PDB file of C-alpha atoms and ligand atoms in Angstrom:
ATOM      1  CA  MET A   1       0.000   0.000   0.000  1.00  0.00           C
ATOM      2  CA  GLU A   2       1.341   3.420  -0.992  1.00  0.00           C
ATOM      3  CA  ILE A   3       1.184   6.098   1.686  1.00  0.00           C
ATOM      4  CA  LEU A   4      -0.196   9.405   0.421  1.00  0.00           C
ATOM      5  CA  LYS A   5       1.706  11.956   2.470  1.00  0.00           C
ATOM      6  CA  GLY A   6       0.287  15.447   2.905  1.00  0.00           C
ATOM      7  CA  ALA A   7       3.719  17.088   2.793  1.00  0.00           C
ATOM      8  CA  ALA A   8       4.211  16.440  -0.930  1.00  0.00           C
ATOM      9  CA  VAL A   9       0.802  17.982  -1.674  1.00  0.00           C
ATOM     10  CA  THR A  10       1.505  20.960   0.584  1.00  0.00           C
ATOM     11  CA  ALA A  11       4.783  21.660  -1.215  1.00  0.00           C
ATOM     12  CA  ALA A  12       2.975  21.796  -4.575  1.00  0.00           C
ATOM     13  CA  ILE A  13       0.321  24.151  -3.182  1.00  0.00           C
ATOM     14  CA  LYS A  14       3.065  26.370  -1.730  1.00  0.00           C
ATOM     15  CA  GLU A  15       4.441  26.901  -5.222  1.00  0.00           C
ATOM     16  CA  GLN A  16       0.990  27.920  -6.453  1.00  0.00           C
ATOM     17  CA  VAL A  17       0.670  30.382  -3.535  1.00  0.00           C
ATOM     18  CA  GLN A  18       4.063  31.900  -4.316  1.00  0.00           C
ATOM     19  CA  GLU A  19       3.028  32.375  -7.931  1.00  0.00           C
ATOM     20  CA  LEU A  20      -0.212  34.076  -6.844  1.00  0.00           C
ATOM     21  CA  LEU A  21       1.701  36.318  -4.427  1.00  0.00           C
ATOM     22  CA  LYS A  22       4.416  37.517  -6.762  1.00  0.00           C
ATOM     23  CA  ASP A  23       2.873  41.013  -7.003  1.00  0.00           C
ATOM     24  CA  PHE A  24       2.404  41.353  -3.241  1.00  0.00           C
ATOM     25  CA  GLN A  25       6.008  41.965  -2.202  1.00  0.00           C
ATOM     26  CA  GLY A  26       6.373  43.815   1.092  1.00  0.00           C
ATOM     27  CA  GLN A  27       2.710  43.669   2.048  1.00  0.00           C
ATOM     28  CA  PRO A  28       1.460  40.062   2.060  1.00  0.00           C
ATOM     29  CA  PRO A  29      -2.303  39.483   2.369  1.00  0.00           C
ATOM     30  CA  LYS A  30      -3.664  39.172   5.901  1.00  0.00           C
ATOM     31  CA  LEU A  31      -5.842  36.449   7.377  1.00  0.00           C
ATOM     32  CA  ALA A  32      -8.081  37.369  10.323  1.00  0.00           C
ATOM     33  CA  ILE A  33      -8.643  34.424  12.658  1.00  0.00           C
ATOM     34  CA  VAL A  34     -11.747  35.251  14.678  1.00  0.00           C
ATOM     35  CA  ARG A  35     -12.031  33.445  17.988  1.00  0.00           C
ATOM     36  CA  VAL A  36     -14.548  33.696  20.827  1.00  0.00           C
ATOM     37  CA  GLY A  37     -13.406  32.227  24.150  1.00  0.00           C
ATOM     38  CA  GLU A  38     -10.256  30.303  25.012  1.00  0.00           C
ATOM     39  CA  ARG A  39     -10.931  26.681  24.020  1.00  0.00           C
ATOM     40  CA  PRO A  40      -7.557  24.875  24.126  1.00  0.00           C
ATOM     41  CA  ASP A  41      -8.252  23.263  20.706  1.00  0.00           C
ATOM     42  CA  ASP A  42      -8.919  26.676  19.146  1.00  0.00           C
ATOM     43  CA  LEU A  43      -5.803  28.166  20.733  1.00  0.00           C
ATOM     44  CA  SER A  44      -3.564  25.389  19.470  1.00  0.00           C
ATOM     45  CA  TYR A  45      -5.174  25.480  15.996  1.00  0.00           C
ATOM     46  CA  GLU A  46      -4.724  29.258  15.917  1.00  0.00           C
ATOM     47  CA  ARG A  47      -1.049  29.105  16.907  1.00  0.00           C
ATOM     48  CA  GLY A  48      -0.404  26.492  14.231  1.00  0.00           C
ATOM     49  CA  ALA A  49      -2.333  28.429  11.572  1.00  0.00           C
ATOM     50  CA  VAL A  50      -0.479  31.698  12.261  1.00  0.00           C
ATOM     51  CA  LYS A  51       2.856  29.902  11.992  1.00  0.00           C
ATOM     52  CA  ARG A  52       1.894  28.078   8.813  1.00  0.00           C
ATOM     53  CA  MET A  53       0.496  31.195   7.120  1.00  0.00           C
ATOM     54  CA  GLU A  54       3.806  32.905   7.846  1.00  0.00           C
ATOM     55  CA  GLY A  55       5.578  29.891   6.353  1.00  0.00           C
ATOM     56  CA  PHE A  56       3.607  30.541   3.162  1.00  0.00           C
ATOM     57  CA  GLY A  57       4.716  34.204   3.177  1.00  0.00           C
ATOM     58  CA  LEU A  58       1.290  35.383   4.381  1.00  0.00           C
ATOM     59  CA  ARG A  59       0.170  37.339   7.451  1.00  0.00           C
ATOM     60  CA  ALA A  60      -2.278  36.041  10.053  1.00  0.00           C
ATOM     61  CA  GLN A  61      -3.696  37.931  13.007  1.00  0.00           C
ATOM     62  CA  SER A  62      -5.874  36.639  15.808  1.00  0.00           C
ATOM     63  CA  TYR A  63      -9.006  38.635  16.739  1.00  0.00           C
ATOM     64  CA  ALA A  64     -10.017  37.179  20.103  1.00  0.00           C
ATOM     65  CA  PHE A  65     -13.179  38.011  22.050  1.00  0.00           C
ATOM     66  CA  PRO A  66     -14.331  36.975  25.527  1.00  0.00           C
ATOM     67  CA  GLU A  67     -16.603  33.930  25.823  1.00  0.00           C
ATOM     68  CA  ASP A  68     -19.409  36.106  27.280  1.00  0.00           C
ATOM     69  CA  ILE A  69     -19.370  38.834  24.613  1.00  0.00           C
ATOM     70  CA  GLY A  70     -22.934  39.959  23.741  1.00  0.00           C
ATOM     71  CA  GLY A  71     -24.420  38.907  20.416  1.00  0.00           C
ATOM     72  CA  GLU A  72     -24.918  42.492  19.183  1.00  0.00           C
ATOM     73  CA  GLU A  73     -21.465  43.579  20.285  1.00  0.00           C
ATOM     74  CA  PHE A  74     -19.877  40.616  18.483  1.00  0.00           C
ATOM     75  CA  LYS A  75     -21.835  41.444  15.330  1.00  0.00           C
ATOM     76  CA  ARG A  76     -20.456  45.009  15.423  1.00  0.00           C
ATOM     77  CA  GLU A  77     -16.901  43.754  15.958  1.00  0.00           C
ATOM     78  CA  PHE A  78     -17.268  41.159  13.228  1.00  0.00           C
ATOM     79  CA  ALA A  79     -18.646  43.748  10.786  1.00  0.00           C
ATOM     80  CA  ALA A  80     -15.574  45.937  11.400  1.00  0.00           C
ATOM     81  CA  ILE A  81     -13.206  43.024  10.609  1.00  0.00           C
ATOM     82  CA  ASN A  82     -15.314  42.104   7.584  1.00  0.00           C
ATOM     83  CA  GLU A  83     -15.057  45.644   6.200  1.00  0.00           C
ATOM     84  CA  ASP A  84     -11.385  46.234   7.043  1.00  0.00           C
ATOM     85  CA  PRO A  85      -9.588  46.628   3.691  1.00  0.00           C
ATOM     86  CA  ASP A  86      -6.388  45.274   5.290  1.00  0.00           C
ATOM     87  CA  VAL A  87      -8.128  41.928   5.952  1.00  0.00           C
ATOM     88  CA  ALA A  88      -8.086  39.799   2.790  1.00  0.00           C
ATOM     89  CA  GLY A  89      -9.638  36.704   4.340  1.00  0.00           C
ATOM     90  CA  ILE A  90     -11.463  35.537   7.459  1.00  0.00           C
ATOM     91  CA  LEU A  91     -11.460  32.254   9.343  1.00  0.00           C
ATOM     92  CA  LEU A  92     -14.146  32.028  12.020  1.00  0.00           C
ATOM     93  CA  LEU A  93     -13.453  29.404  14.695  1.00  0.00           C
ATOM     94  CA  LYS A  94     -16.651  27.531  15.515  1.00  0.00           C
ATOM     95  CA  PRO A  95     -18.816  26.662  17.338  1.00  0.00           C
ATOM     96  CA  LEU A  96     -19.685  30.099  18.693  1.00  0.00           C
ATOM     97  CA  PRO A  97     -21.260  30.466  22.160  1.00  0.00           C
ATOM     98  CA  ALA A  98     -25.079  30.262  22.272  1.00  0.00           C
ATOM     99  CA  GLN A  99     -25.676  34.026  22.626  1.00  0.00           C
ATOM    100  CA  ILE A 100     -24.113  34.674  19.208  1.00  0.00           C
ATOM    101  CA  PRO A 101     -26.391  33.922  16.249  1.00  0.00           C
ATOM    102  CA  GLU A 102     -24.004  31.746  14.220  1.00  0.00           C
ATOM    103  CA  LYS A 103     -26.227  31.601  11.124  1.00  0.00           C
ATOM    104  CA  GLU A 104     -26.459  35.407  11.012  1.00  0.00           C
ATOM    105  CA  ILE A 105     -22.689  35.701  11.226  1.00  0.00           C
ATOM    106  CA  GLN A 106     -22.303  33.159   8.406  1.00  0.00           C
ATOM    107  CA  SER A 107     -24.634  35.273   6.277  1.00  0.00           C
ATOM    108  CA  MET A 108     -22.786  38.483   7.198  1.00  0.00           C
ATOM    109  CA  ILE A 109     -19.351  37.304   6.157  1.00  0.00           C
ATOM    110  CA  ASN A 110     -18.231  38.863   2.882  1.00  0.00           C
ATOM    111  CA  PRO A 111     -18.222  35.886   0.470  1.00  0.00           C
ATOM    112  CA  ALA A 112     -15.038  37.242  -1.119  1.00  0.00           C
ATOM    113  CA  LYS A 113     -13.257  36.929   2.266  1.00  0.00           C
ATOM    114  CA  ASP A 114     -14.976  33.706   3.356  1.00  0.00           C
ATOM    115  CA  LEU A 115     -11.978  31.388   3.010  1.00  0.00           C
ATOM    116  CA  ASP A 116     -13.623  28.324   4.571  1.00  0.00           C
ATOM    117  CA  GLY A 117     -16.831  28.496   2.544  1.00  0.00           C
ATOM    118  CA  ILE A 118     -19.336  29.029   5.373  1.00  0.00           C
ATOM    119  CA  SER A 119     -21.458  31.759   3.770  1.00  0.00           C
ATOM    120  CA  PRO A 120     -24.659  30.747   1.945  1.00  0.00           C
ATOM    121  CA  VAL A 121     -23.228  32.319  -1.239  1.00  0.00           C
ATOM    122  CA  ASN A 122     -20.170  30.060  -1.230  1.00  0.00           C
ATOM    123  CA  MET A 123     -22.218  27.004  -0.281  1.00  0.00           C
ATOM    124  CA  ALA A 124     -24.463  27.690  -3.275  1.00  0.00           C
ATOM    125  CA  LYS A 125     -21.455  28.073  -5.551  1.00  0.00           C
ATOM    126  CA  VAL A 126     -20.053  24.745  -4.417  1.00  0.00           C
ATOM    127  CA  PHE A 127     -23.482  23.183  -4.936  1.00  0.00           C
ATOM    128  CA  ALA A 128     -23.707  24.657  -8.440  1.00  0.00           C
ATOM    129  CA  GLY A 129     -20.163  23.567  -9.294  1.00  0.00           C
ATOM    130  CA  GLU A 130     -18.978  27.160  -9.854  1.00  0.00           C
ATOM    131  CA  ALA A 131     -15.247  27.675  -9.474  1.00  0.00           C
ATOM    132  CA  ASP A 132     -15.153  31.303  -8.328  1.00  0.00           C
ATOM    133  CA  GLY A 133     -16.330  30.720  -4.756  1.00  0.00           C
ATOM    134  CA  PHE A 134     -14.572  29.106  -1.796  1.00  0.00           C
ATOM    135  CA  ALA A 135     -15.255  25.504  -0.804  1.00  0.00           C
ATOM    136  CA  PRO A 136     -14.528  24.432   2.782  1.00  0.00           C
ATOM    137  CA  CYS A 137     -10.754  23.928   2.980  1.00  0.00           C
ATOM    138  CA  THR A 138     -10.895  20.326   4.222  1.00  0.00           C
ATOM    139  CA  ALA A 139     -13.215  19.178   1.443  1.00  0.00           C
ATOM    140  CA  GLU A 140     -10.981  20.822  -1.138  1.00  0.00           C
ATOM    141  CA  ALA A 141      -7.885  19.308   0.520  1.00  0.00           C
ATOM    142  CA  VAL A 142      -9.204  15.838  -0.342  1.00  0.00           C
ATOM    143  CA  ILE A 143      -9.422  16.806  -4.032  1.00  0.00           C
ATOM    144  CA  GLU A 144      -5.919  18.322  -3.851  1.00  0.00           C
ATOM    145  CA  VAL A 145      -4.507  15.043  -2.476  1.00  0.00           C
ATOM    146  CA  LEU A 146      -6.165  12.978  -5.227  1.00  0.00           C
ATOM    147  CA  LYS A 147      -5.002  15.333  -7.963  1.00  0.00           C
ATOM    148  CA  ALA A 148      -1.462  15.757  -6.631  1.00  0.00           C
ATOM    149  CA  TYR A 149      -0.980  11.981  -6.700  1.00  0.00           C
ATOM    150  CA  GLY A 150      -2.542  11.712 -10.156  1.00  0.00           C
ATOM    151  CA  ILE A 151      -5.396   9.518  -8.920  1.00  0.00           C
ATOM    152  CA  PRO A 152      -8.167   9.440 -11.530  1.00  0.00           C
ATOM    153  CA  ILE A 153     -11.549  10.673 -10.238  1.00  0.00           C
ATOM    154  CA  SER A 154     -13.686  10.816 -13.361  1.00  0.00           C
ATOM    155  CA  GLY A 155     -16.025   7.835 -13.645  1.00  0.00           C
ATOM    156  CA  LYS A 156     -14.837   6.363 -10.325  1.00  0.00           C
ATOM    157  CA  ARG A 157     -17.171   5.253  -7.559  1.00  0.00           C
ATOM    158  CA  ALA A 158     -16.482   7.528  -4.565  1.00  0.00           C
ATOM    159  CA  VAL A 159     -17.941   6.702  -1.158  1.00  0.00           C
ATOM    160  CA  ILE A 160     -17.853   9.250   1.656  1.00  0.00           C
ATOM    161  CA  VAL A 161     -18.621   8.342   5.272  1.00  0.00           C
ATOM    162  CA  GLY A 162     -19.990  11.532   6.870  1.00  0.00           C
ATOM    163  CA  ARG A 163     -22.462  14.128   5.597  1.00  0.00           C
ATOM    164  CA  SER A 164     -21.532  17.262   7.558  1.00  0.00           C
ATOM    165  CA  LEU A 165     -21.677  20.700   5.989  1.00  0.00           C
ATOM    166  CA  VAL A 166     -17.939  21.161   6.544  1.00  0.00           C
ATOM    167  CA  VAL A 167     -16.688  17.953   4.969  1.00  0.00           C
ATOM    168  CA  GLY A 168     -19.019  15.264   3.593  1.00  0.00           C
ATOM    169  CA  ARG A 169     -21.598  17.322   1.680  1.00  0.00           C
ATOM    170  CA  PRO A 170     -19.291  19.851   0.016  1.00  0.00           C
ATOM    171  CA  LEU A 171     -16.848  17.049  -0.810  1.00  0.00           C
ATOM    172  CA  ALA A 172     -19.675  15.140  -2.509  1.00  0.00           C
ATOM    173  CA  MET A 173     -20.244  18.197  -4.731  1.00  0.00           C
ATOM    174  CA  LEU A 174     -16.532  18.615  -5.499  1.00  0.00           C
ATOM    175  CA  LEU A 175     -16.186  14.931  -6.425  1.00  0.00           C
ATOM    176  CA  LEU A 176     -19.317  15.165  -8.547  1.00  0.00           C
ATOM    177  CA  LYS A 177     -17.805  18.144 -10.346  1.00  0.00           C
ATOM    178  CA  GLU A 178     -14.830  15.894 -11.130  1.00  0.00           C
ATOM    179  CA  ASN A 179     -17.314  13.370 -12.575  1.00  0.00           C
ATOM    180  CA  ALA A 180     -17.133  10.729  -9.841  1.00  0.00           C
ATOM    181  CA  THR A 181     -20.232   8.694  -8.977  1.00  0.00           C
ATOM    182  CA  VAL A 182     -20.780   9.647  -5.358  1.00  0.00           C
ATOM    183  CA  THR A 183     -22.386   7.874  -2.387  1.00  0.00           C
ATOM    184  CA  LEU A 184     -22.759   9.618   0.986  1.00  0.00           C
ATOM    185  CA  CYS A 185     -22.985   7.380   4.073  1.00  0.00           C
ATOM    186  CA  HIS A 186     -24.088   8.376   7.575  1.00  0.00           C
ATOM    187  CA  THR A 187     -25.376   6.899  10.828  1.00  0.00           C
ATOM    188  CA  ARG A 188     -28.601   5.636   9.228  1.00  0.00           C
ATOM    189  CA  THR A 189     -26.821   3.915   6.339  1.00  0.00           C
ATOM    190  CA  LYS A 190     -27.638   0.210   6.196  1.00  0.00           C
ATOM    191  CA  ASN A 191     -24.800  -2.225   5.463  1.00  0.00           C
ATOM    192  CA  LEU A 192     -22.063   0.360   5.870  1.00  0.00           C
ATOM    193  CA  GLU A 193     -19.297  -2.175   5.207  1.00  0.00           C
ATOM    194  CA  GLU A 194     -20.868  -3.177   1.917  1.00  0.00           C
ATOM    195  CA  GLU A 195     -21.438   0.432   0.806  1.00  0.00           C
ATOM    196  CA  CYS A 196     -17.852   1.342   1.672  1.00  0.00           C
ATOM    197  CA  ARG A 197     -16.401  -1.679  -0.121  1.00  0.00           C
ATOM    198  CA  ARG A 198     -17.996  -0.448  -3.352  1.00  0.00           C
ATOM    199  CA  GLY A 199     -15.863   2.700  -3.257  1.00  0.00           C
ATOM    200  CA  GLU A 200     -12.887   2.885  -5.572  1.00  0.00           C
ATOM    201  CA  ILE A 201     -12.196   6.064  -3.629  1.00  0.00           C
ATOM    202  CA  LEU A 202     -13.230   5.816   0.033  1.00  0.00           C
ATOM    203  CA  VAL A 203     -13.244   8.973   2.161  1.00  0.00           C
ATOM    204  CA  ALA A 204     -13.636   8.676   5.925  1.00  0.00           C
ATOM    205  CA  ALA A 205     -15.056  11.801   7.591  1.00  0.00           C
ATOM    206  CA  ALA A 206     -17.093  10.476  10.502  1.00  0.00           C
ATOM    207  CA  GLY A 207     -15.038  11.556  13.503  1.00  0.00           C
ATOM    208  CA  ARG A 208     -14.901   8.044  15.019  1.00  0.00           C
ATOM    209  CA  ALA A 209     -11.476   6.698  15.943  1.00  0.00           C
ATOM    210  CA  ARG A 210     -10.417   3.825  13.639  1.00  0.00           C
ATOM    211  CA  MET A 211     -14.046   2.889  12.823  1.00  0.00           C
ATOM    212  CA  LEU A 212     -13.239   1.733   9.276  1.00  0.00           C
ATOM    213  CA  GLY A 213     -11.228  -1.467   9.005  1.00  0.00           C
ATOM    214  CA  GLY A 214     -10.321  -4.063   6.395  1.00  0.00           C
ATOM    215  CA  ALA A 215     -13.952  -5.145   5.937  1.00  0.00           C
ATOM    216  CA  HIS A 216     -14.873  -1.623   4.764  1.00  0.00           C
ATOM    217  CA  VAL A 217     -12.225  -1.403   2.070  1.00  0.00           C
ATOM    218  CA  GLY A 218     -12.586  -2.798  -1.430  1.00  0.00           C
ATOM    219  CA  GLU A 219      -9.645  -4.480  -3.162  1.00  0.00           C
ATOM    220  CA  GLY A 220      -7.264  -1.797  -4.443  1.00  0.00           C
ATOM    221  CA  ALA A 221      -9.291   1.167  -3.133  1.00  0.00           C
ATOM    222  CA  VAL A 222      -7.759   4.579  -2.506  1.00  0.00           C
ATOM    223  CA  VAL A 223      -8.527   5.541   1.095  1.00  0.00           C
ATOM    224  CA  ILE A 224      -8.545   9.163   2.227  1.00  0.00           C
ATOM    225  CA  ASP A 225      -8.825   9.652   5.983  1.00  0.00           C
ATOM    226  CA  VAL A 226     -10.140  13.063   7.030  1.00  0.00           C
ATOM    227  CA  GLY A 227     -10.772  12.097  10.660  1.00  0.00           C
ATOM    228  CA  ILE A 228      -8.780  13.664  13.468  1.00  0.00           C
ATOM    229  CA  ASN A 229      -9.499  11.839  16.705  1.00  0.00           C
ATOM    230  CA  VAL A 230      -7.833  11.076  19.991  1.00  0.00           C
ATOM    231  CA  ASP A 231      -7.973   7.390  20.930  1.00  0.00           C
ATOM    232  CA  ALA A 232      -8.375   5.861  24.396  1.00  0.00           C
ATOM    233  CA  ASP A 233      -4.585   6.109  24.926  1.00  0.00           C
ATOM    234  CA  GLY A 234      -4.607   9.824  24.095  1.00  0.00           C
ATOM    235  CA  LYS A 235      -2.992   9.179  20.696  1.00  0.00           C
ATOM    236  CA  LEU A 236      -3.967  11.125  17.581  1.00  0.00           C
ATOM    237  CA  CYS A 237      -5.632   8.869  15.008  1.00  0.00           C
ATOM    238  CA  GLY A 238      -7.917   8.909  12.011  1.00  0.00           C
ATOM    239  CA  ASP A 239     -11.264   7.256  11.258  1.00  0.00           C
ATOM    240  CA  VAL A 240      -9.436   4.437   9.497  1.00  0.00           C
ATOM    241  CA  ASP A 241      -7.608   1.576  11.163  1.00  0.00           C
ATOM    242  CA  PHE A 242      -4.471   2.115   9.105  1.00  0.00           C
ATOM    243  CA  ASP A 243      -2.850  -1.243   9.963  1.00  0.00           C
ATOM    244  CA  ALA A 244      -6.022  -3.204   9.191  1.00  0.00           C
ATOM    245  CA  ILE A 245      -6.352  -1.890   5.621  1.00  0.00           C
ATOM    246  CA  GLN A 246      -2.744  -2.463   4.470  1.00  0.00           C
ATOM    247  CA  GLU A 247      -3.590  -5.620   2.517  1.00  0.00           C
ATOM    248  CA  LYS A 248      -6.737  -4.195   0.901  1.00  0.00           C
ATOM    249  CA  ALA A 249      -6.119  -0.569  -0.065  1.00  0.00           C
ATOM    250  CA  SER A 250      -3.757   0.425  -2.872  1.00  0.00           C
ATOM    251  CA  MET A 251      -3.114   3.839  -1.352  1.00  0.00           C
ATOM    252  CA  ALA A 252      -4.065   5.644   1.861  1.00  0.00           C
ATOM    253  CA  THR A 253      -3.432   8.910   3.694  1.00  0.00           C
ATOM    254  CA  PRO A 254      -1.978   8.646   7.216  1.00  0.00           C
ATOM    255  CA  VAL A 255      -3.140  10.521  10.321  1.00  0.00           C
ATOM    256  CA  PRO A 256      -1.308  12.651  11.291  1.00  0.00           C
ATOM    257  CA  GLY A 257       0.590  13.736   8.190  1.00  0.00           C
ATOM    258  CA  GLY A 258      -2.201  13.383   5.630  1.00  0.00           C
ATOM    259  CA  VAL A 259      -5.218  15.547   4.853  1.00  0.00           C
ATOM    260  CA  GLY A 260      -4.834  17.730   7.983  1.00  0.00           C
ATOM    261  CA  ALA A 261      -1.629  19.347   6.750  1.00  0.00           C
ATOM    262  CA  VAL A 262      -3.120  19.955   3.311  1.00  0.00           C
ATOM    263  CA  THR A 263      -6.143  21.749   4.808  1.00  0.00           C
ATOM    264  CA  THR A 264      -3.984  24.644   6.057  1.00  0.00           C
ATOM    265  CA  ALA A 265      -2.216  24.817   2.702  1.00  0.00           C
ATOM    266  CA  VAL A 266      -5.620  25.162   1.014  1.00  0.00           C
ATOM    267  CA  LEU A 267      -6.445  27.930   3.496  1.00  0.00           C
ATOM    268  CA  ALA A 268      -3.248  29.723   2.423  1.00  0.00           C
ATOM    269  CA  LYS A 269      -4.171  29.265  -1.229  1.00  0.00           C
ATOM    270  CA  HIS A 270      -7.652  30.669  -0.595  1.00  0.00           C
ATOM    271  CA  LEU A 271      -6.123  33.690   1.157  1.00  0.00           C
ATOM    272  CA  ALA A 272      -3.808  34.358  -1.779  1.00  0.00           C
ATOM    273  CA  LEU A 273      -6.709  33.908  -4.221  1.00  0.00           C
ATOM    274  CA  ALA A 274      -8.936  36.271  -2.210  1.00  0.00           C
ATOM    275  CA  ALA A 275      -6.188  38.905  -2.277  1.00  0.00           C
ATOM    276  CA  VAL A 276      -5.637  38.532  -6.028  1.00  0.00           C
ATOM    277  CA  ARG A 277      -9.379  38.686  -6.757  1.00  0.00           C
ATOM    278  CA  GLY A 278      -9.670  41.733  -4.462  1.00  0.00           C
ATOM    279  CA  ARG A 279      -7.145  43.612  -6.605  1.00  0.00           C
ATOM    280  CA  ARG A 280      -9.027  43.087  -9.846  1.00  0.00           C
TER     281      ARG A 280
HETATM  282  P1  NDP B 301     -19.481  15.803  12.270  1.00  0.00           P
HETATM  283  O1  NDP B 301     -19.588  15.187  13.628  1.00  0.00           O
HETATM  284  O2  NDP B 301     -20.113  17.108  12.006  1.00  0.00           O
HETATM  285  O3  NDP B 301     -20.119  14.753  11.207  1.00  0.00           O
HETATM  286  C1  NDP B 301     -19.811  13.407  11.274  1.00  0.00           C
HETATM  287  C2  NDP B 301     -20.558  12.687  10.182  1.00  0.00           C
HETATM  288  O4  NDP B 301     -20.215  11.318  10.224  1.00  0.00           O
HETATM  289  C3  NDP B 301     -22.079  12.752  10.328  1.00  0.00           C
HETATM  290  O5  NDP B 301     -22.666  12.949   9.065  1.00  0.00           O
HETATM  291  C4  NDP B 301     -22.446  11.396  10.916  1.00  0.00           C
HETATM  292  O6  NDP B 301     -23.696  10.933  10.484  1.00  0.00           O
HETATM  293  C5  NDP B 301     -21.356  10.509  10.343  1.00  0.00           C
HETATM  294  N1  NDP B 301     -21.070   9.402  11.248  1.00  0.00           N
HETATM  295  C6  NDP B 301     -20.652   9.458  12.529  1.00  0.00           C
HETATM  296  N2  NDP B 301     -20.531   8.214  13.049  1.00  0.00           N
HETATM  297  C7  NDP B 301     -20.872   7.366  12.067  1.00  0.00           C
HETATM  298  C8  NDP B 301     -20.989   5.954  11.999  1.00  0.00           C
HETATM  299  N3  NDP B 301     -20.695   5.186  13.059  1.00  0.00           N
HETATM  300  N4  NDP B 301     -21.386   5.407  10.834  1.00  0.00           N
HETATM  301  C9  NDP B 301     -21.686   6.165   9.769  1.00  0.00           C
HETATM  302  N5  NDP B 301     -21.616   7.523   9.778  1.00  0.00           N
HETATM  303  C10 NDP B 301     -21.224   8.110  10.916  1.00  0.00           C
HETATM  304  O7  NDP B 301     -17.937  15.797  11.922  1.00  0.00           O
HETATM  305  P2  NDP B 301     -17.105  16.704  10.870  1.00  0.00           P
HETATM  306  O8  NDP B 301     -17.618  16.470   9.499  1.00  0.00           O
HETATM  307  O9  NDP B 301     -16.977  18.076  11.374  1.00  0.00           O
HETATM  308  O10 NDP B 301     -15.680  16.020  11.027  1.00  0.00           O
HETATM  309  C11 NDP B 301     -15.457  14.670  10.687  1.00  0.00           C
HETATM  310  C12 NDP B 301     -14.042  14.292  11.073  1.00  0.00           C
HETATM  311  O11 NDP B 301     -13.132  15.072  10.305  1.00  0.00           O
HETATM  312  C13 NDP B 301     -13.675  14.573  12.528  1.00  0.00           C
HETATM  313  O12 NDP B 301     -12.770  13.575  12.976  1.00  0.00           O
HETATM  314  C14 NDP B 301     -12.957  15.908  12.476  1.00  0.00           C
HETATM  315  O13 NDP B 301     -12.023  16.054  13.537  1.00  0.00           O
HETATM  316  C15 NDP B 301     -12.252  15.771  11.162  1.00  0.00           C
HETATM  317  N6  NDP B 301     -11.950  17.059  10.540  1.00  0.00           N
HETATM  318  C16 NDP B 301     -10.702  17.175   9.995  1.00  0.00           C
HETATM  319  C17 NDP B 301     -10.315  18.335   9.386  1.00  0.00           C
HETATM  320  C18 NDP B 301      -8.969  18.371   8.743  1.00  0.00           C
HETATM  321  O14 NDP B 301      -8.441  19.444   8.546  1.00  0.00           O
HETATM  322  N7  NDP B 301      -8.402  17.218   8.363  1.00  0.00           N
HETATM  323  C19 NDP B 301     -11.194  19.517   9.388  1.00  0.00           C
HETATM  324  C20 NDP B 301     -12.532  19.256   9.837  1.00  0.00           C
HETATM  325  C21 NDP B 301     -12.857  18.063  10.434  1.00  0.00           C
HETATM  326  P3  NDP B 301     -25.117  11.650  10.868  1.00  0.00           P
HETATM  327  O15 NDP B 301     -25.204  12.837   9.954  1.00  0.00           O
HETATM  328  O16 NDP B 301     -26.136  10.622  10.564  1.00  0.00           O
HETATM  329  O17 NDP B 301     -25.014  12.028  12.312  1.00  0.00           O
END
């Protein structure tokens, strides 16, 4: 089984970002990371994202607000970030606390700065297969991995486990755009093993540690593991039992070191694209 490492994909995306940024010398585009509260996961994600954006020659700034900020006050603050001409792109860390109307914020975000595709405008563009919007970075990262490794998508049977708005659903649309025949599985799917085995491309995005094993993988399938979980021993792992699929899959992404790393590279690419489009 060939291991599809994220690093090789990230390096290729970095070159694309550098090409996009060649006219931005001295003043690289800025990403605003908007955070409410101090969740340890958010803080560690934010630190990593700032560092990685800088590694791509981009700027990233954290805009942090207290957990108990009022809904109206947050809307005012968010509007100011949204309208700031120095901010080329926005990443909103979710979920937001209950007093903040998340849907309203998603509708407020300027679609041109909405790097993770949460606004209804970008969702519609992904649904319609239009290329000028922003798809959620993780969903797009899966396509980037497949393309970087030259894995054919057109005409292939793709099975996705997970139907969330961040991963499963937008990914189904992106794979469909690439002419795959797509099946979406979820908790009510009957005969999950059988459905999964039909996939020539199998994407795991369920958020359940090592839930997919050898019985879920068809002979020679390409397995893309989006899951990021912590197992009972506190170890980071994916949704796929990597050891159990070795004899069945032809290729698979590891966790860590697979799709996760590519997601931030896609975020960087979206930021560069937003900045270039903003100049036109
Ligand atoms: P959600 O919890 O929002 O969605 C999980 C989906 O998986 C749901 O559609 C659910 O079905 C389905 N599911 C859960 N358990 C099963 C099961 N036993 N059998 C079949 N289907 C199941 O998760 P996300 O989409 O936000 O994230 C999925 C995973 O991807 C997580 O591990 C997350 O950490 C990771 N992730 C990784 C990113 C990256 O950068 N690599 C970024 C974002 C997420 P139902 O709809 O019926 O409930």
